[in-house]
PDB file of C-alpha atoms in Angstrom:
ATOM      1  CA  MET A   1       1.799  26.077 -18.551  1.00 78.00           C
ATOM      2  CA  ALA A   2       1.880  22.825 -20.487  1.00 86.00           C
ATOM      3  CA  HIS A   3       2.153  22.573 -24.248  1.00 89.00           C
ATOM      4  CA  VAL A   4       2.022  19.806 -26.886  1.00 93.00           C
ATOM      5  CA  ARG A   5       4.885  19.086 -29.266  1.00 93.00           C
ATOM      6  CA  ASP A   6       4.837  17.045 -32.495  1.00 94.00           C
ATOM      7  CA  LEU A   7       7.948  14.827 -32.370  1.00 95.00           C
ATOM      8  CA  TRP A   8       7.606  13.609 -35.948  1.00 95.00           C
ATOM      9  CA  THR A   9       7.937  17.030 -37.538  1.00 94.00           C
ATOM     10  CA  LYS A  10      10.060  20.130 -37.113  1.00 93.00           C
ATOM     11  CA  PRO A  11       9.906  23.758 -38.341  1.00 92.00           C
ATOM     12  CA  ASN A  12      10.788  24.039 -42.013  1.00 91.00           C
ATOM     13  CA  PRO A  13      14.254  25.639 -42.285  1.00 90.00           C
ATOM     14  CA  ASP A  14      13.265  26.999 -45.695  1.00 88.00           C
ATOM     15  CA  LYS A  15      11.551  30.237 -44.711  1.00 86.00           C
ATOM     16  CA  THR A  16      10.479  30.864 -48.311  1.00 87.00           C
ATOM     17  CA  SER A  17       8.379  27.694 -48.418  1.00 88.00           C
ATOM     18  CA  ARG A  18       4.691  27.706 -47.668  1.00 87.00           C
ATOM     19  CA  LYS A  19       5.136  24.423 -45.813  1.00 90.00           C
ATOM     20  CA  LYS A  20       5.657  25.359 -42.183  1.00 91.00           C
ATOM     21  CA  ARG A  21       6.822  21.939 -40.912  1.00 92.00           C
ATOM     22  CA  VAL A  22       8.765  19.041 -42.411  1.00 93.00           C
ATOM     23  CA  CYS A  23       9.564  15.490 -41.312  1.00 93.00           C
ATOM     24  CA  SER A  24      12.021  15.184 -38.437  1.00 94.00           C
ATOM     25  CA  ALA A  25      14.582  12.414 -37.888  1.00 93.00           C
ATOM     26  CA  ARG A  26      11.998  10.680 -35.658  1.00 93.00           C
ATOM     27  CA  TRP A  27       9.354  10.482 -38.387  1.00 95.00           C
ATOM     28  CA  GLY A  28       7.332   7.276 -37.873  1.00 93.00           C
ATOM     29  CA  VAL A  29       9.346   6.188 -34.831  1.00 93.00           C
ATOM     30  CA  GLY A  30       7.682   5.826 -31.412  1.00 93.00           C
ATOM     31  CA  ARG A  31       4.811   7.917 -30.116  1.00 94.00           C
ATOM     32  CA  ARG A  32       4.291  11.157 -31.953  1.00 94.00           C
ATOM     33  CA  TRP A  33       2.796  13.638 -29.502  1.00 94.00           C
ATOM     34  CA  GLN A  34       4.636  14.899 -26.428  1.00 94.00           C
ATOM     35  CA  VAL A  35       3.210  16.934 -23.547  1.00 92.00           C
ATOM     36  CA  ILE A  36       5.758  19.206 -21.855  1.00 92.00           C
ATOM     37  CA  TRP A  37       5.298  20.954 -18.502  1.00 86.00           C
ATOM     38  CA  ASP A  38       7.282  22.070 -15.446  1.00 85.00           C
ATOM     39  CA  GLU A  39       7.303  20.239 -12.096  1.00 79.00           C
ATOM     40  CA  ASN A  40       9.260  21.732  -9.223  1.00 72.00           C
ATOM     41  CA  GLY A  41      11.315  23.790 -11.656  1.00 77.00           C
ATOM     42  CA  LYS A  42      12.165  20.806 -13.869  1.00 82.00           C
ATOM     43  CA  ARG A  43      10.967  20.037 -17.373  1.00 87.00           C
ATOM     44  CA  THR A  44       8.701  16.974 -17.413  1.00 85.00           C
ATOM     45  CA  THR A  45       7.283  15.109 -20.396  1.00 89.00           C
ATOM     46  CA  ALA A  46       4.817  12.395 -21.369  1.00 87.00           C
ATOM     47  CA  THR A  47       4.258  11.020 -24.871  1.00 93.00           C
ATOM     48  CA  PHE A  48       1.070   9.808 -26.554  1.00 93.00           C
ATOM     49  CA  GLN A  49       0.042   8.059 -29.747  1.00 94.00           C
ATOM     50  CA  THR A  50      -2.622  10.603 -30.751  1.00 95.00           C
ATOM     51  CA  GLU A  51      -2.885  14.370 -30.604  1.00 94.00           C
ATOM     52  CA  ASP A  52      -6.273  14.161 -28.873  1.00 94.00           C
ATOM     53  CA  ALA A  53      -4.806  12.077 -26.046  1.00 93.00           C
ATOM     54  CA  ALA A  54      -1.929  14.530 -25.672  1.00 92.00           C
ATOM     55  CA  ASN A  55      -4.244  17.550 -25.546  1.00 92.00           C
ATOM     56  CA  ASP A  56      -6.480  15.798 -23.000  1.00 91.00           C
ATOM     57  CA  TYR A  57      -3.470  15.101 -20.766  1.00 86.00           C
ATOM     58  CA  LYS A  58      -2.237  18.671 -21.201  1.00 89.00           C
ATOM     59  CA  ALA A  59      -5.594  19.946 -19.950  1.00 90.00           C
ATOM     60  CA  ARG A  60      -5.425  17.637 -16.920  1.00 80.00           C
ATOM     61  CA  VAL A  61      -1.940  18.901 -16.086  1.00 82.00           C
ATOM     62  CA  GLU A  62      -2.999  22.546 -16.288  1.00 83.00           C
ATOM     63  CA  VAL A  63      -6.178  22.066 -14.238  1.00 81.00           C
ATOM     64  CA  GLY A  64      -4.396  19.940 -11.625  1.00 74.00           C
ATOM     65  CA  GLN A  65      -1.541  22.411 -11.234  1.00 74.00           C
ATOM     66  CA  THR A  66      -3.989  25.287 -10.951  1.00 78.00           C
ATOM     67  CA  ASP A  67      -6.193  23.759  -8.237  1.00 68.00           C
ATOM     68  CA  GLY A  68      -3.328  21.991  -6.425  1.00 66.00           C
ATOM     69  CA  THR A  69      -4.485  18.415  -7.088  1.00 61.00           C
ATOM     70  CA  TRP A  70      -1.819  17.459  -9.616  1.00 68.00           C
ATOM     71  CA  ILE A  71       0.285  14.420  -8.647  1.00 65.00           C
ATOM     72  CA  THR A  72       3.850  15.010  -9.787  1.00 70.00           C
ATOM     73  CA  LYS A  73       5.527  12.383 -11.937  1.00 74.00           C
ATOM     74  CA  ASP A  74       8.031  11.371  -9.254  1.00 74.00           C
ATOM     75  CA  LYS A  75       5.254  10.712  -6.729  1.00 79.00           C
ATOM     76  CA  ALA A  76       3.142   8.876  -9.288  1.00 81.00           C
ATOM     77  CA  ALA A  77       6.004   6.345  -9.570  1.00 85.00           C
ATOM     78  CA  VAL A  78       6.037   5.503  -5.828  1.00 90.00           C
ATOM     79  CA  THR A  79       5.243   1.808  -5.247  1.00 95.00           C
ATOM     80  CA  PHE A  80       3.902  -0.123  -2.264  1.00 95.00           C
ATOM     81  CA  GLY A  81       7.388  -1.549  -1.842  1.00 94.00           C
ATOM     82  CA  ASP A  82       8.787   1.967  -1.493  1.00 92.00           C
ATOM     83  CA  LEU A  83       6.501   2.599   1.494  1.00 93.00           C
ATOM     84  CA  TRP A  84       7.042  -0.627   3.454  1.00 95.00           C
ATOM     85  CA  ASP A  85      10.301   0.298   5.217  1.00 93.00           C
ATOM     86  CA  PRO A  86       9.276   3.894   6.103  1.00 91.00           C
ATOM     87  CA  TRP A  87       5.904   2.672   7.362  1.00 93.00           C
ATOM     88  CA  ILE A  88       7.095  -0.206   9.552  1.00 93.00           C
ATOM     89  CA  GLU A  89       9.993   1.897  10.886  1.00 92.00           C
ATOM     90  CA  SER A  90       7.479   4.546  11.955  1.00 90.00           C
ATOM     91  CA  LYS A  91       6.087   2.058  14.514  1.00 90.00           C
ATOM     92  CA  PRO A  92       8.978   1.340  16.906  1.00 88.00           C
ATOM     93  CA  ASP A  93       6.765   0.957  19.974  1.00 89.00           C
ATOM     94  CA  ILE A  94       4.257  -1.624  18.756  1.00 90.00           C
ATOM     95  CA  ALA A  95       4.119  -5.043  20.414  1.00 90.00           C
ATOM     96  CA  GLN A  96       6.290  -7.761  18.917  1.00 90.00           C
ATOM     97  CA  SER A  97       3.211  -9.842  18.081  1.00 89.00           C
ATOM     98  CA  THR A  98       1.659  -6.915  16.228  1.00 91.00           C
ATOM     99  CA  ARG A  99       4.868  -6.342  14.267  1.00 93.00           C
ATOM    100  CA  ALA A 100       5.008 -10.043  13.414  1.00 93.00           C
ATOM    101  CA  GLY A 101       1.456  -9.809  12.076  1.00 93.00           C
ATOM    102  CA  TYR A 102       2.384  -6.870   9.858  1.00 95.00           C
ATOM    103  CA  VAL A 103       5.475  -8.685   8.565  1.00 95.00           C
ATOM    104  CA  ALA A 104       3.366 -11.768   7.787  1.00 93.00           C
ATOM    105  CA  ALA A 105       0.846  -9.570   5.962  1.00 95.00           C
ATOM    106  CA  TRP A 106       3.634  -7.979   3.920  1.00 95.00           C
ATOM    107  CA  ALA A 107       4.884 -11.464   2.959  1.00 94.00           C
ATOM    108  CA  HIS A 108       1.556 -11.936   1.164  1.00 94.00           C
ATOM    109  CA  LEU A 109       1.483  -8.439  -0.305  1.00 95.00           C
ATOM    110  CA  GLU A 110       5.030  -7.974  -1.559  1.00 95.00           C
ATOM    111  CA  PRO A 111       5.110 -10.600  -4.370  1.00 94.00           C
ATOM    112  CA  VAL A 112       1.878  -9.316  -5.920  1.00 94.00           C
ATOM    113  CA  TRP A 113       1.642  -5.632  -4.996  1.00 95.00           C
ATOM    114  CA  GLY A 114       5.206  -4.641  -4.088  1.00 95.00           C
ATOM    115  CA  ASP A 115       6.019  -3.209  -7.528  1.00 95.00           C
ATOM    116  CA  THR A 116       2.574  -1.667  -8.051  1.00 94.00           C
ATOM    117  CA  CYS A 117       2.484   2.122  -8.157  1.00 93.00           C
ATOM    118  CA  ILE A 118       0.284   3.524  -5.407  1.00 92.00           C
ATOM    119  CA  ALA A 119      -1.373   5.822  -7.937  1.00 89.00           C
ATOM    120  CA  LYS A 120      -2.402   2.786 -10.036  1.00 90.00           C
ATOM    121  CA  PHE A 121      -3.756   0.665  -7.181  1.00 93.00           C
ATOM    122  CA  ASN A 122      -6.944  -1.131  -8.251  1.00 91.00           C
ATOM    123  CA  ALA A 123      -9.224  -1.003  -5.224  1.00 91.00           C
ATOM    124  CA  ALA A 124     -11.927  -2.981  -7.044  1.00 92.00           C
ATOM    125  CA  VAL A 125      -9.654  -6.019  -7.486  1.00 93.00           C
ATOM    126  CA  PHE A 126      -8.099  -5.990  -4.003  1.00 94.00           C
ATOM    127  CA  PRO A 127     -10.992  -7.497  -1.930  1.00 93.00           C
ATOM    128  CA  THR A 128     -11.295 -10.441  -4.331  1.00 93.00           C
ATOM    129  CA  TRP A 129      -7.546 -11.044  -4.159  1.00 95.00           C
ATOM    130  CA  VAL A 130      -7.580 -10.985  -0.347  1.00 94.00           C
ATOM    131  CA  ALA A 131     -10.505 -13.425  -0.259  1.00 92.00           C
ATOM    132  CA  GLY A 132      -8.421 -16.011  -2.117  1.00 92.00           C
ATOM    133  CA  LEU A 133      -5.314 -15.815   0.107  1.00 93.00           C
ATOM    134  CA  LYS A 134      -3.873 -19.039   1.505  1.00 90.00           C
ATOM    135  CA  THR A 135      -1.251 -19.905   4.114  1.00 86.00           C
ATOM    136  CA  ARG A 136       2.441 -19.301   3.295  1.00 72.00           C
ATOM    137  CA  ARG A 137       4.403 -21.418   5.793  1.00 67.00           C
ATOM    138  CA  PRO A 138       8.058 -22.181   4.883  1.00 61.00           C
ATOM    139  CA  HIS A 139       8.714 -25.826   3.938  1.00 64.00           C
ATOM    140  CA  GLN A 140       5.001 -26.572   4.213  1.00 62.00           C
ATOM    141  CA  LYS A 141       4.438 -30.177   3.114  1.00 67.00           C
ATOM    142  CA  THR A 142       0.636 -30.127   3.165  1.00 72.00           C
ATOM    143  CA  GLU A 143      -1.559 -28.194   0.772  1.00 79.00           C
ATOM    144  CA  PRO A 144      -1.983 -24.498   1.678  1.00 77.00           C
ATOM    145  CA  THR A 145      -5.233 -23.750   3.462  1.00 84.00           C
ATOM    146  CA  PRO A 146      -7.376 -20.598   3.227  1.00 86.00           C
ATOM    147  CA  LEU A 147      -6.010 -17.771   5.345  1.00 87.00           C
ATOM    148  CA  GLY A 148      -8.023 -16.967   8.456  1.00 89.00           C
ATOM    149  CA  SER A 149     -10.141 -13.854   8.676  1.00 90.00           C
ATOM    150  CA  GLY A 150      -7.792 -12.275  11.235  1.00 90.00           C
ATOM    151  CA  ALA A 151      -4.759 -12.640   8.927  1.00 92.00           C
ATOM    152  CA  LYS A 152      -6.761 -11.381   5.935  1.00 93.00           C
ATOM    153  CA  ARG A 153      -7.873  -8.377   7.961  1.00 93.00           C
ATOM    154  CA  LYS A 154      -4.247  -7.642   8.838  1.00 94.00           C
ATOM    155  CA  VAL A 155      -3.386  -7.581   5.104  1.00 95.00           C
ATOM    156  CA  GLY A 156      -6.174  -5.066   4.521  1.00 94.00           C
ATOM    157  CA  ILE A 157      -5.055  -2.944   7.462  1.00 94.00           C
ATOM    158  CA  VAL A 158      -1.502  -2.731   6.093  1.00 95.00           C
ATOM    159  CA  VAL A 159      -2.655  -1.698   2.610  1.00 95.00           C
ATOM    160  CA  ASN A 160      -5.110   0.821   4.050  1.00 95.00           C
ATOM    161  CA  ALA A 161      -2.304   2.315   6.166  1.00 94.00           C
ATOM    162  CA  PHE A 162      -0.079   2.592   3.078  1.00 95.00           C
ATOM    163  CA  LEU A 163      -2.840   4.414   1.206  1.00 95.00           C
ATOM    164  CA  ASP A 164      -3.428   6.803   4.116  1.00 94.00           C
ATOM    165  CA  MET A 165       0.323   7.475   4.190  1.00 92.00           C
ATOM    166  CA  ALA A 166       0.235   8.127   0.437  1.00 92.00           C
ATOM    167  CA  VAL A 167      -2.576  10.658   0.858  1.00 91.00           C
ATOM    168  CA  LYS A 168      -0.645  12.417   3.621  1.00 89.00           C
ATOM    169  CA  ASN A 169       2.418  12.646   1.366  1.00 85.00           C
ATOM    170  CA  LYS A 170       0.314  13.806  -1.611  1.00 84.00           C
ATOM    171  CA  ILE A 171       1.071  10.719  -3.666  1.00 87.00           C
ATOM    172  CA  ILE A 172      -2.664  10.215  -4.225  1.00 88.00           C
ATOM    173  CA  ARG A 173      -5.576  12.542  -3.566  1.00 86.00           C
ATOM    174  CA  GLU A 174      -7.729  10.134  -1.560  1.00 90.00           C
ATOM    175  CA  ASN A 175      -7.750   6.608  -0.175  1.00 93.00           C
ATOM    176  CA  PRO A 176      -9.731   4.424  -2.632  1.00 92.00           C
ATOM    177  CA  LEU A 177     -10.462   1.675  -0.078  1.00 91.00           C
ATOM    178  CA  GLY A 178     -13.781   1.722   1.748  1.00 86.00           C
ATOM    179  CA  LYS A 179     -14.581   0.219   5.153  1.00 79.00           C
ATOM    180  CA  GLY A 180     -16.260  -2.740   3.488  1.00 81.00           C
ATOM    181  CA  ASP A 181     -13.116  -3.560   1.509  1.00 83.00           C
ATOM    182  CA  ILE A 182     -11.253  -4.739   4.634  1.00 89.00           C
ATOM    183  CA  VAL A 183     -12.167  -8.206   5.883  1.00 83.00           C
ATOM    184  CA  ARG A 184     -13.950  -8.372   9.222  1.00 85.00           C
ATOM    185  CA  GLN A 185     -12.397 -10.717  11.740  1.00 73.00           C
ATOM    186  CA  GLU A 186     -14.734 -13.558  12.616  1.00 68.00           C
ATOM    187  CA  PRO A 187     -15.187 -14.406  16.323  1.00 68.00           C
ATOM    188  CA  ALA A 188     -12.756 -17.088  17.453  1.00 63.00           C
ATOM    189  CA  ASP A 189     -14.078 -20.471  18.453  1.00 66.00           C
ATOM    190  CA  LYS A 190     -13.336 -20.363  22.183  1.00 69.00           C
ATOM    191  CA  ARG A 191     -13.968 -22.921  24.912  1.00 73.00           C
ATOM    192  CA  ALA A 192     -13.693 -22.262  28.633  1.00 76.00           C
ATOM    193  CA  LEU A 193     -11.486 -24.598  30.644  1.00 81.00           C
ATOM    194  CA  ARG A 194     -13.243 -27.025  32.963  1.00 85.00           C
ATOM    195  CA  ILE A 195     -12.430 -26.943  36.693  1.00 83.00           C
ATOM    196  CA  GLY A 196     -10.420 -30.125  36.431  1.00 87.00           C
ATOM    197  CA  GLU A 197      -8.404 -28.715  33.523  1.00 87.00           C
ATOM    198  CA  VAL A 198      -7.604 -25.547  35.476  1.00 84.00           C
ATOM    199  CA  ASP A 199      -6.499 -27.664  38.462  1.00 87.00           C
ATOM    200  CA  ALA A 200      -4.250 -29.730  36.186  1.00 90.00           C
ATOM    201  CA  LEU A 201      -2.777 -26.581  34.689  1.00 86.00           C
ATOM    202  CA  LEU A 202      -1.990 -25.155  38.117  1.00 88.00           C
ATOM    203  CA  ALA A 203      -0.453 -28.433  39.271  1.00 90.00           C
ATOM    204  CA  ALA A 204       1.826 -28.498  36.194  1.00 91.00           C
ATOM    205  CA  ALA A 205       3.104 -24.930  36.672  1.00 89.00           C
ATOM    206  CA  PRO A 206       6.923 -25.087  36.978  1.00 91.00           C
ATOM    207  CA  THR A 207       7.265 -21.936  39.132  1.00 91.00           C
ATOM    208  CA  GLU A 208       5.210 -19.807  41.499  1.00 89.00           C
ATOM    209  CA  GLN A 209       5.144 -17.023  38.910  1.00 86.00           C
ATOM    210  CA  ALA A 210       3.803 -19.396  36.280  1.00 87.00           C
ATOM    211  CA  ARG A 211       1.211 -20.717  38.740  1.00 87.00           C
ATOM    212  CA  LEU A 212       0.092 -17.165  39.510  1.00 86.00           C
ATOM    213  CA  LEU A 213      -0.248 -16.434  35.805  1.00 84.00           C
ATOM    214  CA  ALA A 214      -2.197 -19.645  35.227  1.00 82.00           C
ATOM    215  CA  GLU A 215      -4.513 -18.750  38.107  1.00 84.00           C
ATOM    216  CA  VAL A 216      -5.097 -15.105  37.220  1.00 84.00           C
ATOM    217  CA  MET A 217      -6.020 -15.689  33.580  1.00 83.00           C
ATOM    218  CA  PRO A 218      -8.826 -18.274  34.011  1.00 80.00           C
ATOM    219  CA  ARG A 219     -10.305 -16.362  36.955  1.00 78.00           C
ATOM    220  CA  THR A 220     -10.405 -12.988  35.203  1.00 81.00           C
ATOM    221  CA  GLY A 221     -10.543 -13.786  31.489  1.00 76.00           C
ATOM    222  CA  ILE A 222      -8.130 -10.957  30.690  1.00 79.00           C
ATOM    223  CA  ARG A 223      -5.833 -11.001  27.680  1.00 72.00           C
ATOM    224  CA  PRO A 224      -2.416 -12.688  28.143  1.00 68.00           C
ATOM    225  CA  GLY A 225      -0.465  -9.428  27.840  1.00 67.00           C
ATOM    226  CA  LYS A 226      -2.107  -7.867  30.882  1.00 70.00           C
ATOM    227  CA  PRO A 227      -0.989 -10.262  33.631  1.00 68.00           C
ATOM    228  CA  LYS A 228       2.476 -10.424  32.055  1.00 64.00           C
ATOM    229  CA  GLY A 229       2.986  -6.797  33.015  1.00 60.00           C
ATOM    230  CA  SER A 230       2.103  -4.748  29.895  1.00 50.00           C
ATOM    231  CA  ARG A 231       0.901  -1.259  30.687  1.00 46.00           C
ATOM    232  CA  SER A 232      -2.439   0.179  29.650  1.00 42.00           C
ATOM    233  CA  LYS A 233      -3.858   3.680  29.437  1.00 42.00           C
ATOM    234  CA  THR A 234      -6.014   3.130  32.506  1.00 40.00           C
ATOM    235  CA  SER A 235      -3.601   1.280  34.737  1.00 39.00           C
ATOM    236  CA  THR A 236       0.122   0.922  35.362  1.00 37.00           C
ATOM    237  CA  THR A 237      -0.258  -2.000  37.787  1.00 37.00           C
ATOM    238  CA  THR A 238       1.755  -5.124  36.974  1.00 37.00           C
ATOM    239  CA  VAL A 239       1.872  -8.594  38.391  1.00 36.00           C
ATOM    240  CA  ALA A 240       5.123  -8.887  40.333  1.00 35.00           C
ATOM    241  CA  GLY A 241       7.645 -11.332  39.045  1.00 38.00           C
ATOM    242  CA  LEU A 242       6.038 -11.887  35.601  1.00 36.00           C
TER     243      LEU A 242
END
């Protein structure tokens, strides 16, 4: 069980005195009250300015350890930066474009949130921060422009995945982000090619394979990855030569 220790005083060595405690060498230096408890067989401490604060923390430690919700001190120190490598390395089979999107999202997150402890993540501030994100292109000569909704959503997805990973590893008890905290991707402004434009595209194709690709996509409207030969759950058919 946890207990509170007064760092500014010590037991009076004079057993004949009525005064039970006397000033220690630390009298007036630093925080006075220390909470001491065991975590995984090791002594762990936290210090506080007031006795009330120390006793309140002691109670939280004891209740948390009893009901299994206590976050150990080592896990409470885990940052977003600590989770990036394990998280991205856990996705070896994702498409290169998806990985690139995650890396771009992390480029926005790392400078601001990389050193932030997961346990201290402020979910109330995050949506406002994401809303103000702007482009981060290397050697960009023009003024940064607001980030698109798709890129902002990717940032939210990465943070949400980190928080889910933290819950799984008992770094935090629950994910503080709600569904409404992640930006929704706005529909893209699309325009169908005119017949003449499709004909020009086919005429400019450098190879038969490229011509086939240019013909399949406008006729079917499928995503670019499909005719290139990527597999799906419902079909393993590929377009030969692409």
